[in-house]
PDB file of C-alpha atoms in Angstrom:
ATOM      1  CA  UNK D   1       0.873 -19.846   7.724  1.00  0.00           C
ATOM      2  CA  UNK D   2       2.600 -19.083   4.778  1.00  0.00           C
ATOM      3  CA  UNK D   3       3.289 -15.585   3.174  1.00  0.00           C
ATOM      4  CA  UNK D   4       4.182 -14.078  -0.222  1.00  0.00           C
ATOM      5  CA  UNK D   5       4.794 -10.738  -1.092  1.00  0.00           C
ATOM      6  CA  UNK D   6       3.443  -9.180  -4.357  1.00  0.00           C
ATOM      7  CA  UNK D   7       4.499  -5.915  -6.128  1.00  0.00           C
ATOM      8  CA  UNK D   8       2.006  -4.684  -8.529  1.00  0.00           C
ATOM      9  CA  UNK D   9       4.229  -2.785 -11.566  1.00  0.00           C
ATOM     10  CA  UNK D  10       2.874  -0.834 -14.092  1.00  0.00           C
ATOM     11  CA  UNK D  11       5.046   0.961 -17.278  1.00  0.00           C
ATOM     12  CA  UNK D  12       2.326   3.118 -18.175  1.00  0.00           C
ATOM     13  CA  UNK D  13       1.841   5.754 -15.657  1.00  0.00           C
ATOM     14  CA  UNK D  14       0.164   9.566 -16.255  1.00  0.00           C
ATOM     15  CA  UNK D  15       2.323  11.270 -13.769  1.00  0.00           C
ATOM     16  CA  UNK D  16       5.308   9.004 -14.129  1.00  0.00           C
ATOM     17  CA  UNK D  17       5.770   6.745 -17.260  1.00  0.00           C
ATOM     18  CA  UNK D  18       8.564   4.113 -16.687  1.00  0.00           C
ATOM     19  CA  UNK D  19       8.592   4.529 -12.664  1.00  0.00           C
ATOM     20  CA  UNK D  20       9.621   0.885 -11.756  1.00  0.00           C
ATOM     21  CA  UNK D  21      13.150   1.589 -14.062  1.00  0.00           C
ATOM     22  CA  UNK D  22      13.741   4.999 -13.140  1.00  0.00           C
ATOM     23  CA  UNK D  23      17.101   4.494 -11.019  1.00  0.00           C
ATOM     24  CA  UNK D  24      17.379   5.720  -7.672  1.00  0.00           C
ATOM     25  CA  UNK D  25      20.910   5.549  -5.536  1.00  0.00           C
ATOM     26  CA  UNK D  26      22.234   3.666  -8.590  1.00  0.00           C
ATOM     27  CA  UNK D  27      19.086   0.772  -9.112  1.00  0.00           C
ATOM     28  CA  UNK D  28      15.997   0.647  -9.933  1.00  0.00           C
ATOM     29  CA  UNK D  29      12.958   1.951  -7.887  1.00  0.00           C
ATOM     30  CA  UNK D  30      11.599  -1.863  -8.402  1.00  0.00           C
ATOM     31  CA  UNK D  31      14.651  -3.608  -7.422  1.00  0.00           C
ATOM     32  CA  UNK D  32      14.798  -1.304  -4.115  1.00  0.00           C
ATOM     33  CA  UNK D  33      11.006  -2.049  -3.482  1.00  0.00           C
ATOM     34  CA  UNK D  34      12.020  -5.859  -4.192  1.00  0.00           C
ATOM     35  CA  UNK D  35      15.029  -5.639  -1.996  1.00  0.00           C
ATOM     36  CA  UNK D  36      13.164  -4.296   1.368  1.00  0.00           C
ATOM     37  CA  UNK D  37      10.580  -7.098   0.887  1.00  0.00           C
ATOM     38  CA  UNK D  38      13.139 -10.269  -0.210  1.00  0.00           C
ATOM     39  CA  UNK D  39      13.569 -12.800   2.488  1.00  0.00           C
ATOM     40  CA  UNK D  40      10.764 -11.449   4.559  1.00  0.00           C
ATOM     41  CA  UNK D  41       8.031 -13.974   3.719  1.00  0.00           C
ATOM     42  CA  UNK D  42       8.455 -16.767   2.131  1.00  0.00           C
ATOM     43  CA  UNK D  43       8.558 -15.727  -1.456  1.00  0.00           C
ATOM     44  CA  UNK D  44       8.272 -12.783  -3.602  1.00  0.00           C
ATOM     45  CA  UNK D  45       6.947 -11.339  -6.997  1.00  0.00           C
ATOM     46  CA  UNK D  46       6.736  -8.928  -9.030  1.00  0.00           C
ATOM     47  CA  UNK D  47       3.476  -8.735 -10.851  1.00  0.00           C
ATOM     48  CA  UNK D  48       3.980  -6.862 -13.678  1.00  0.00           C
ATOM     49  CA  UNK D  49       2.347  -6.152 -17.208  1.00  0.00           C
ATOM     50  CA  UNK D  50       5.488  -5.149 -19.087  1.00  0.00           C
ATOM     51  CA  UNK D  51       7.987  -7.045 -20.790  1.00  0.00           C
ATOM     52  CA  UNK D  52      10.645  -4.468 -19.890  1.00  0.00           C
ATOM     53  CA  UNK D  53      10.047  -4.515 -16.135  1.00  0.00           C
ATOM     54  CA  UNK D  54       9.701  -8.366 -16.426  1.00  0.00           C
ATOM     55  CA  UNK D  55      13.320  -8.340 -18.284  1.00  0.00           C
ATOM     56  CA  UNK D  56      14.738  -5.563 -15.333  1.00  0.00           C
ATOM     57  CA  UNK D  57      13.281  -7.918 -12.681  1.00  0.00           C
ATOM     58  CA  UNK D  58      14.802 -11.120 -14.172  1.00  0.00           C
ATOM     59  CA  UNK D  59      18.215  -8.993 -14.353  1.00  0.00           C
ATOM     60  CA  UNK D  60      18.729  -8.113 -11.045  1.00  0.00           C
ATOM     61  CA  UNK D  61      17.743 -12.405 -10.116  1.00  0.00           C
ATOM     62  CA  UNK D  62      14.637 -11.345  -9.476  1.00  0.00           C
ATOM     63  CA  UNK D  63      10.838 -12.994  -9.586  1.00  0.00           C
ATOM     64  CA  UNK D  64       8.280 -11.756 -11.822  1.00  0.00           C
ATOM     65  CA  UNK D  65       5.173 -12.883 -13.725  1.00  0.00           C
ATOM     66  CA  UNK D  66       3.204 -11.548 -16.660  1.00  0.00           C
ATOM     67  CA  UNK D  67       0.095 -10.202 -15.875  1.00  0.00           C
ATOM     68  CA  UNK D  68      -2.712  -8.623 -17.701  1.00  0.00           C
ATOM     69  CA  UNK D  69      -2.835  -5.021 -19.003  1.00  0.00           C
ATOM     70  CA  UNK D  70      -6.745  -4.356 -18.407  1.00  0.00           C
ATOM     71  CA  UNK D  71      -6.647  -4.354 -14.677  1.00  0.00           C
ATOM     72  CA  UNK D  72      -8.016  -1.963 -13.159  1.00  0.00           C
ATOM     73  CA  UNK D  73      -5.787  -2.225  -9.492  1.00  0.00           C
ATOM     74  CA  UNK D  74      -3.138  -3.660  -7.883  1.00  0.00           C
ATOM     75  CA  UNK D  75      -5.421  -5.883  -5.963  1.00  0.00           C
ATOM     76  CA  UNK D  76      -6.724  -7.495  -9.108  1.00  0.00           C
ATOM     77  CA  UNK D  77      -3.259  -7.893 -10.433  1.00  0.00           C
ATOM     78  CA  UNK D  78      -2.095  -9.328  -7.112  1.00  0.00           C
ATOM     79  CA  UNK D  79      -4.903 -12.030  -7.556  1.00  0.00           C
ATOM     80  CA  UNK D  80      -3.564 -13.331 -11.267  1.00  0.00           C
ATOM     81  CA  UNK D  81      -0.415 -13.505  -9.971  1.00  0.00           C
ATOM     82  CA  UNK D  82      -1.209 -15.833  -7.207  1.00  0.00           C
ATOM     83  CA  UNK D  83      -2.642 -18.170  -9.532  1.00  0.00           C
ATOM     84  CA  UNK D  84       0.633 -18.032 -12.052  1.00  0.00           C
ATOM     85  CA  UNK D  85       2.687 -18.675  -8.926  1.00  0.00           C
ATOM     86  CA  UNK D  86       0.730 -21.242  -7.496  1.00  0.00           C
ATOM     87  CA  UNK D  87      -2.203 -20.365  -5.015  1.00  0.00           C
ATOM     88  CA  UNK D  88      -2.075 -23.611  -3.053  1.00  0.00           C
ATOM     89  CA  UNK D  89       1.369 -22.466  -1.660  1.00  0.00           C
ATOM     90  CA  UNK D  90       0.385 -20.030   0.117  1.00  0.00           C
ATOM     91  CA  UNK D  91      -2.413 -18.491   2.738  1.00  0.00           C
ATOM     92  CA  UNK D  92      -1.938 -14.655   2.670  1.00  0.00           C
ATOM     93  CA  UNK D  93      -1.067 -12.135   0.068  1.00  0.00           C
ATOM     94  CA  UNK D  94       0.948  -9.489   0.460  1.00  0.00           C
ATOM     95  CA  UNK D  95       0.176  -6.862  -1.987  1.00  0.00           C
ATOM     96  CA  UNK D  96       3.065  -3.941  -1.715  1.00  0.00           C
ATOM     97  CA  UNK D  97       3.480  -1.115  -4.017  1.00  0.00           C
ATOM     98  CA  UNK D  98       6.087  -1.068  -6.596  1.00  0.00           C
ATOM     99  CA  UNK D  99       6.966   2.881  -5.753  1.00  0.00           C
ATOM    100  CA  UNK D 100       7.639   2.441  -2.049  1.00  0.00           C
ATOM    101  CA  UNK D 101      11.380   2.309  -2.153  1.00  0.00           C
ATOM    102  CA  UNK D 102      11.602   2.713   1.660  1.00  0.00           C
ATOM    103  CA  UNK D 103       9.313  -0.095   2.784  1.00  0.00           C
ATOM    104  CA  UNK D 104      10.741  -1.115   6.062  1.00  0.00           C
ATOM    105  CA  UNK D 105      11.082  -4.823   7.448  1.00  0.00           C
ATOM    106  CA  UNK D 106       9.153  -3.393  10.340  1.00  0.00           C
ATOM    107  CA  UNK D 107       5.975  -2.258   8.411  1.00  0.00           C
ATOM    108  CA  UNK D 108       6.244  -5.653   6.794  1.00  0.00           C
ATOM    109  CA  UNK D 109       6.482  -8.071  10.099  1.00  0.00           C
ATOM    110  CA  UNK D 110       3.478  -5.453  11.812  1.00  0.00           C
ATOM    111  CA  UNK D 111       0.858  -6.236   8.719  1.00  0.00           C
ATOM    112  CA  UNK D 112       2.123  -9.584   8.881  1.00  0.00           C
ATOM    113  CA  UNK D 113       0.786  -9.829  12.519  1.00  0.00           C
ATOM    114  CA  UNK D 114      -2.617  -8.951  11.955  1.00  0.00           C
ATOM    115  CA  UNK D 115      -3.078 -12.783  10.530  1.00  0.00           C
ATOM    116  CA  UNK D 116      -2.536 -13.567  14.464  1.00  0.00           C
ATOM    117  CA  UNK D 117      -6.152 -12.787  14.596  1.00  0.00           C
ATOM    118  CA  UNK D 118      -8.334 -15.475  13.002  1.00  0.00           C
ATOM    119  CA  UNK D 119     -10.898 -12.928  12.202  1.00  0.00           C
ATOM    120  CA  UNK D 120      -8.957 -10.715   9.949  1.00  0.00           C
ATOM    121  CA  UNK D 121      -9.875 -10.550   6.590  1.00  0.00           C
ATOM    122  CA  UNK D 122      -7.602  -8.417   5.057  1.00  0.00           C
ATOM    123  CA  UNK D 123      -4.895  -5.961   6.457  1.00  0.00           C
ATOM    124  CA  UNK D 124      -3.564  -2.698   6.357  1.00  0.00           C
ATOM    125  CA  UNK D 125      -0.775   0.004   7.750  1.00  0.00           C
ATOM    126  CA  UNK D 126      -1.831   3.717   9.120  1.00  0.00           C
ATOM    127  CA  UNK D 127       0.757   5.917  10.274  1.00  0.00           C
ATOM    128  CA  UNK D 128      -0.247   9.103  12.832  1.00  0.00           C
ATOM    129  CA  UNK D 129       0.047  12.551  11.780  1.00  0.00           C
ATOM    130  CA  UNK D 130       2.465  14.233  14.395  1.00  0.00           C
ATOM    131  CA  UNK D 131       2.204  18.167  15.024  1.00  0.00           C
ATOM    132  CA  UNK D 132       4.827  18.368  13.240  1.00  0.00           C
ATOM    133  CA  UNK D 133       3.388  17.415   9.878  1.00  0.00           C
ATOM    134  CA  UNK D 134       1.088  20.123  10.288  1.00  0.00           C
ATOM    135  CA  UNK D 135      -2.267  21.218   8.775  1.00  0.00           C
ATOM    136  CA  UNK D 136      -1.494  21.148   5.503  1.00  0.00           C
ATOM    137  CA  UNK D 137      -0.139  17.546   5.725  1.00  0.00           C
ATOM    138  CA  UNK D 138      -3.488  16.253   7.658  1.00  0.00           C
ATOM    139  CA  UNK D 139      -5.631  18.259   4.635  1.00  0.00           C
ATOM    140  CA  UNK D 140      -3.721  16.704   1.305  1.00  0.00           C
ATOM    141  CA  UNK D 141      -6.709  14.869  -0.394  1.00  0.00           C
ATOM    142  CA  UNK D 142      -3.597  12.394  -1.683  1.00  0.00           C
ATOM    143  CA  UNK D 143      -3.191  11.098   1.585  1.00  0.00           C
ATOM    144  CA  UNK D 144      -6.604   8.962   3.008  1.00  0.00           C
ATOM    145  CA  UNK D 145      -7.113   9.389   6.456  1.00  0.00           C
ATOM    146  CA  UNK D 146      -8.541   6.084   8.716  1.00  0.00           C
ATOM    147  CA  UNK D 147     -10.726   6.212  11.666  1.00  0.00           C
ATOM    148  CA  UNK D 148     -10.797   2.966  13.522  1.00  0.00           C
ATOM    149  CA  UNK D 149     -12.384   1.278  15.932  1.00  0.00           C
ATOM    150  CA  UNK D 150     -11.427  -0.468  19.623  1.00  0.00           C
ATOM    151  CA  UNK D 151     -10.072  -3.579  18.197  1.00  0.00           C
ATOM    152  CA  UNK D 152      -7.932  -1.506  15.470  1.00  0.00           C
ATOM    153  CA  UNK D 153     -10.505  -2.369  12.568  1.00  0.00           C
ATOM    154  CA  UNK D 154     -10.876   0.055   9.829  1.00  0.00           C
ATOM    155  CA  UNK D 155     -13.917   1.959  10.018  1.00  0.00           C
ATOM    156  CA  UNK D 156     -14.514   4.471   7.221  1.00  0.00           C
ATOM    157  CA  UNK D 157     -11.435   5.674   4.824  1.00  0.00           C
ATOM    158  CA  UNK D 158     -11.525   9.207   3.659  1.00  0.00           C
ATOM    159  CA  UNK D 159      -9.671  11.702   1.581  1.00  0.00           C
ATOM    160  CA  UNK D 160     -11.186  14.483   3.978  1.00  0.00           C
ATOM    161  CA  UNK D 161     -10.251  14.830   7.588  1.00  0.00           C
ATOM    162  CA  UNK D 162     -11.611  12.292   9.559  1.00  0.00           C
ATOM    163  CA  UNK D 163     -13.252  12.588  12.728  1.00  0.00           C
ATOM    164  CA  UNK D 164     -14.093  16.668  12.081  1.00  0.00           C
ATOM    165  CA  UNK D 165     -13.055  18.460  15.641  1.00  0.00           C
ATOM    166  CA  UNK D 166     -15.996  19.871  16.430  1.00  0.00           C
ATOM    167  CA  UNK D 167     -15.297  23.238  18.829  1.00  0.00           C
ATOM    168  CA  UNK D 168     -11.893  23.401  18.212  1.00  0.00           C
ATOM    169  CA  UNK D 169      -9.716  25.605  15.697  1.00  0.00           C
ATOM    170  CA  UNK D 170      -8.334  23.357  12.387  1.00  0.00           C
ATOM    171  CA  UNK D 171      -4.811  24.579  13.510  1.00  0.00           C
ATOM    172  CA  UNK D 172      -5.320  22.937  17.160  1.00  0.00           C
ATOM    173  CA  UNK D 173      -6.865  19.498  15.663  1.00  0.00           C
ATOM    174  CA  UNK D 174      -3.545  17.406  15.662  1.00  0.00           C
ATOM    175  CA  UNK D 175      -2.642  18.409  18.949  1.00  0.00           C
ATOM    176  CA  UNK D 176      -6.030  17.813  20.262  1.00  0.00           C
ATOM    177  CA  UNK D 177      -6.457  13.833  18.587  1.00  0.00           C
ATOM    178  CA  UNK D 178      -4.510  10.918  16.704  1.00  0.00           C
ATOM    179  CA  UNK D 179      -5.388  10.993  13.130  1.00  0.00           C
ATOM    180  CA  UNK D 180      -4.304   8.409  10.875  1.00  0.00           C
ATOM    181  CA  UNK D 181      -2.961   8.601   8.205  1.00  0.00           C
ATOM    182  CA  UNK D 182      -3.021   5.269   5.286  1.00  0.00           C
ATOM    183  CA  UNK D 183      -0.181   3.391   3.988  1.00  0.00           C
ATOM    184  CA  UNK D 184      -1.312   1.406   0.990  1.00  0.00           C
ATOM    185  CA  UNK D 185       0.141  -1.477   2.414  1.00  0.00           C
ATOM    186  CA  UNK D 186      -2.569  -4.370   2.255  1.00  0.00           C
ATOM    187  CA  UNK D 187      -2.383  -7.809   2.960  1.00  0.00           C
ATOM    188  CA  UNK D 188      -5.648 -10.854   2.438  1.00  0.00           C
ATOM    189  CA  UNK D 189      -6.262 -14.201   3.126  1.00  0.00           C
ATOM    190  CA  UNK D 190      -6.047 -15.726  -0.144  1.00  0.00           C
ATOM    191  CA  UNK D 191      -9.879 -17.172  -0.274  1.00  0.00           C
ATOM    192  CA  UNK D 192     -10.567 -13.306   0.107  1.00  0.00           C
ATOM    193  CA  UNK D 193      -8.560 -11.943  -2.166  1.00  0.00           C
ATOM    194  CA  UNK D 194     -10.528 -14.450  -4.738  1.00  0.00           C
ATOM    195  CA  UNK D 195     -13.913 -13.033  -3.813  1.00  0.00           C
ATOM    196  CA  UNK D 196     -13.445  -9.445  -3.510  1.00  0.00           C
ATOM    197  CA  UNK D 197     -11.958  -9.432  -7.085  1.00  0.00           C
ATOM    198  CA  UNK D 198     -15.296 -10.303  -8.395  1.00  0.00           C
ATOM    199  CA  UNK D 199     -17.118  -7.587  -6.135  1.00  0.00           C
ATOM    200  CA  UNK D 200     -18.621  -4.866  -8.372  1.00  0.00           C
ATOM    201  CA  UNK D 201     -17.563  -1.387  -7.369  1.00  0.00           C
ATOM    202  CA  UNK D 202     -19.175   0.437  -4.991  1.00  0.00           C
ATOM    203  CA  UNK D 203     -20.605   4.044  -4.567  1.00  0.00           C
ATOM    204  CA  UNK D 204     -18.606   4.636  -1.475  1.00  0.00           C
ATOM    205  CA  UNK D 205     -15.591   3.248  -3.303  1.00  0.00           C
ATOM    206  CA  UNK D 206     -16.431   5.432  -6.218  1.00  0.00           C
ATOM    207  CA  UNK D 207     -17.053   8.949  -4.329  1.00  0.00           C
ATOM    208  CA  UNK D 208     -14.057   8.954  -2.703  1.00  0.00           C
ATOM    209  CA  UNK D 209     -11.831   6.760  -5.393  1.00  0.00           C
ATOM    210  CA  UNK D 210     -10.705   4.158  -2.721  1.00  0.00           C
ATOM    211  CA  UNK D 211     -10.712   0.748  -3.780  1.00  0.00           C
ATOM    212  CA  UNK D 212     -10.764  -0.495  -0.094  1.00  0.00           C
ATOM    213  CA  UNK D 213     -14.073   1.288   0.820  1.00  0.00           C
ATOM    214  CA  UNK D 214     -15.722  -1.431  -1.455  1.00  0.00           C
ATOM    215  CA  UNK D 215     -14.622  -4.488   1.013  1.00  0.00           C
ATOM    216  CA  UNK D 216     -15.847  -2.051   4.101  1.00  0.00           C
ATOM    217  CA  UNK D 217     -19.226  -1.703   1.798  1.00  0.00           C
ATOM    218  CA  UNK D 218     -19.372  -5.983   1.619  1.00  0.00           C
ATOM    219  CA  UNK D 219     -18.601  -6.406   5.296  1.00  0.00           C
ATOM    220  CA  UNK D 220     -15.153  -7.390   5.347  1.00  0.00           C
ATOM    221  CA  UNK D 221     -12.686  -6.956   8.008  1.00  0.00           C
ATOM    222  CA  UNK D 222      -9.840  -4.482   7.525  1.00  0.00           C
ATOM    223  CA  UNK D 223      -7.490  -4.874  10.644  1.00  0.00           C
ATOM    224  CA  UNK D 224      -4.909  -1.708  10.999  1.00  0.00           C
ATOM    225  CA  UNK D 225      -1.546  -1.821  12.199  1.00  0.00           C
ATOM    226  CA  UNK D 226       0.261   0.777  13.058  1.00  0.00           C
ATOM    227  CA  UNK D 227       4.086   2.168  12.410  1.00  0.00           C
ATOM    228  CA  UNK D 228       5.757   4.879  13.107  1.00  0.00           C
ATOM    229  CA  UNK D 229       8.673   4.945  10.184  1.00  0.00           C
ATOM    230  CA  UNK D 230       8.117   7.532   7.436  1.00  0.00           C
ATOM    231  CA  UNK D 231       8.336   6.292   3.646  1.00  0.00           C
ATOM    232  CA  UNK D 232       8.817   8.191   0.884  1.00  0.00           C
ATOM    233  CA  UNK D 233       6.533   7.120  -2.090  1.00  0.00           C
ATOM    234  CA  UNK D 234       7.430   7.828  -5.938  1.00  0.00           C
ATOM    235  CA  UNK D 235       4.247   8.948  -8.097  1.00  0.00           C
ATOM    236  CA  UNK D 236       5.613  11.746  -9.578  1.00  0.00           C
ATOM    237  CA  UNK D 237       9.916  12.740 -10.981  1.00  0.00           C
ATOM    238  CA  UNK D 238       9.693  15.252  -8.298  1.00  0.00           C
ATOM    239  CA  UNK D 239       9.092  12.639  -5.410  1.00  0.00           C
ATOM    240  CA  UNK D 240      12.055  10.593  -7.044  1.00  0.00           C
ATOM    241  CA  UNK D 241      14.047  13.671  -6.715  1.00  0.00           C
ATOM    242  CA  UNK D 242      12.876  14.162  -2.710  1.00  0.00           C
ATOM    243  CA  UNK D 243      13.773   9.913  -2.725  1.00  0.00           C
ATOM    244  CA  UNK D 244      17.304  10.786  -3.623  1.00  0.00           C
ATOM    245  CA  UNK D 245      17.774  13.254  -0.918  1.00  0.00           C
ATOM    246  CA  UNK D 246      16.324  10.996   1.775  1.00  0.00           C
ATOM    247  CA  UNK D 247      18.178   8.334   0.436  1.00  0.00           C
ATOM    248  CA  UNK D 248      21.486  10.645   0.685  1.00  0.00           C
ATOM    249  CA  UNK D 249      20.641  11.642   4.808  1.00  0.00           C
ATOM    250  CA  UNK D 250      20.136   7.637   5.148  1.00  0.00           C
ATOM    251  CA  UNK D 251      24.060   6.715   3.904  1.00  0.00           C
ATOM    252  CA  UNK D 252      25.388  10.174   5.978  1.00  0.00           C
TER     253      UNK D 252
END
């Protein structure tokens, strides 16, 4: 089964214009993403829609293809990159995000795994909340929580605290049960990548503003993985500014 990673990068940004160039540790915040993910499946991409990312890509001896500027996710740009790069090469997409500096080989051999399964459809990464990330952590609307089911399978995604502890104090909830929480790390089998492009969004999807609650809505099968390595993702010059710390304790 062969794999290929692809790293959705948008210029335009409303919280962060320019992201994939800003420099972090002396390179790029693309080049770092394209870094952790080089030499881990077969072959690698960046899928951008800018001809200044696809010059700092092409710089640094990178990959990169042109994609177009209407899409409305990462998921649809992953799909016209596949067919640029040749969709009969490979049998699962990869679809990482071009602001997650810190991806770790780890988090990209577990998703890979998943594909062990001939039933998966598509795949994805949770991390648990610890007690020491506290309430406020488990609360943040900016980070989905996932309940899942026996078999690790996705069941529901949800910018509120999922399960609700019923009888217990909020400040006792993390101690009491695992919550997960998402890593927009995603990974489909290529003849489902094709078809849920072409799905129409959903009011699940649309409530909540997660794309991936439209492929639960259609009957596909997410299958989780789990990880335990924290990663620091850039959407804002503040979180760049919290990357360059962490990157700083890393080298020390």
């Amino acid at each position: 089964m062969r794999f290929i990673g692809i790293i959705p990068a948008r210029y335009a940004s409303t919280r962060f214009p320019g992201k994939p160039l800003a420099m972090l540790g002396g390179k790029m915040v693309i080049e770092r993403v394209y870094r952790q993910v080089e030499g881990i499946y077969d072959d690698v991409v960046v899928a951008t829609d800018d001809e200044r990312i696809m010059q700092a890509v092409q710089s640094f001896g990178g990959k990169a293809v042109m994609t177009s500027t209407s899409h409305r996710s990462g998921t649809d740009r992953c799909y016209e990159a596949l067919t640029k790069v040749g969709a009969d090469r490979f049998d699962v997409v990869v679809n990482i995000q071009g602001d997650e500096p810190f991806i770790h080989a780890s988090q990209l051999e577990a998703i890979r795994s998943c594909f062990s399964d001939d039933a998966t459809d598509i795949a994805t990464l949770v991390k648990p909340f610890t007690v020491s990330d506290g309430l406020d952590a488990l609360e943040n609307p900016n980070s989905p929580k996932v309940v899942v089911n026996k078999k690790m399978e996705a069941m529901y995604f949800s910018r509120s605290v999922i399960p609700y502890f019923r009888g217990k104090d909020r400040g006792e909830w993390l101690a009491g049960h695992v919550y997960y929480k998402h890593i927009g790390l995603y990974a489909y089998r290529k003849d489902v990548l094709a078809a849920i492009t072409s799905l129409p969004q959903g009011e699940l999807e649309r409530v909540e503003s997660l794309e991936q609650l439209r492929w639960l809505e259609n009957g596909y099968t997410i299958k989780v993985a789990t990880t335990d390595v924290e990663t620091i993702g850039i959407d804002t010059p503040e979180d760049l500014q919290r990357a360059e710390l962490f990157l700083q304790k890393v080298r020390s």
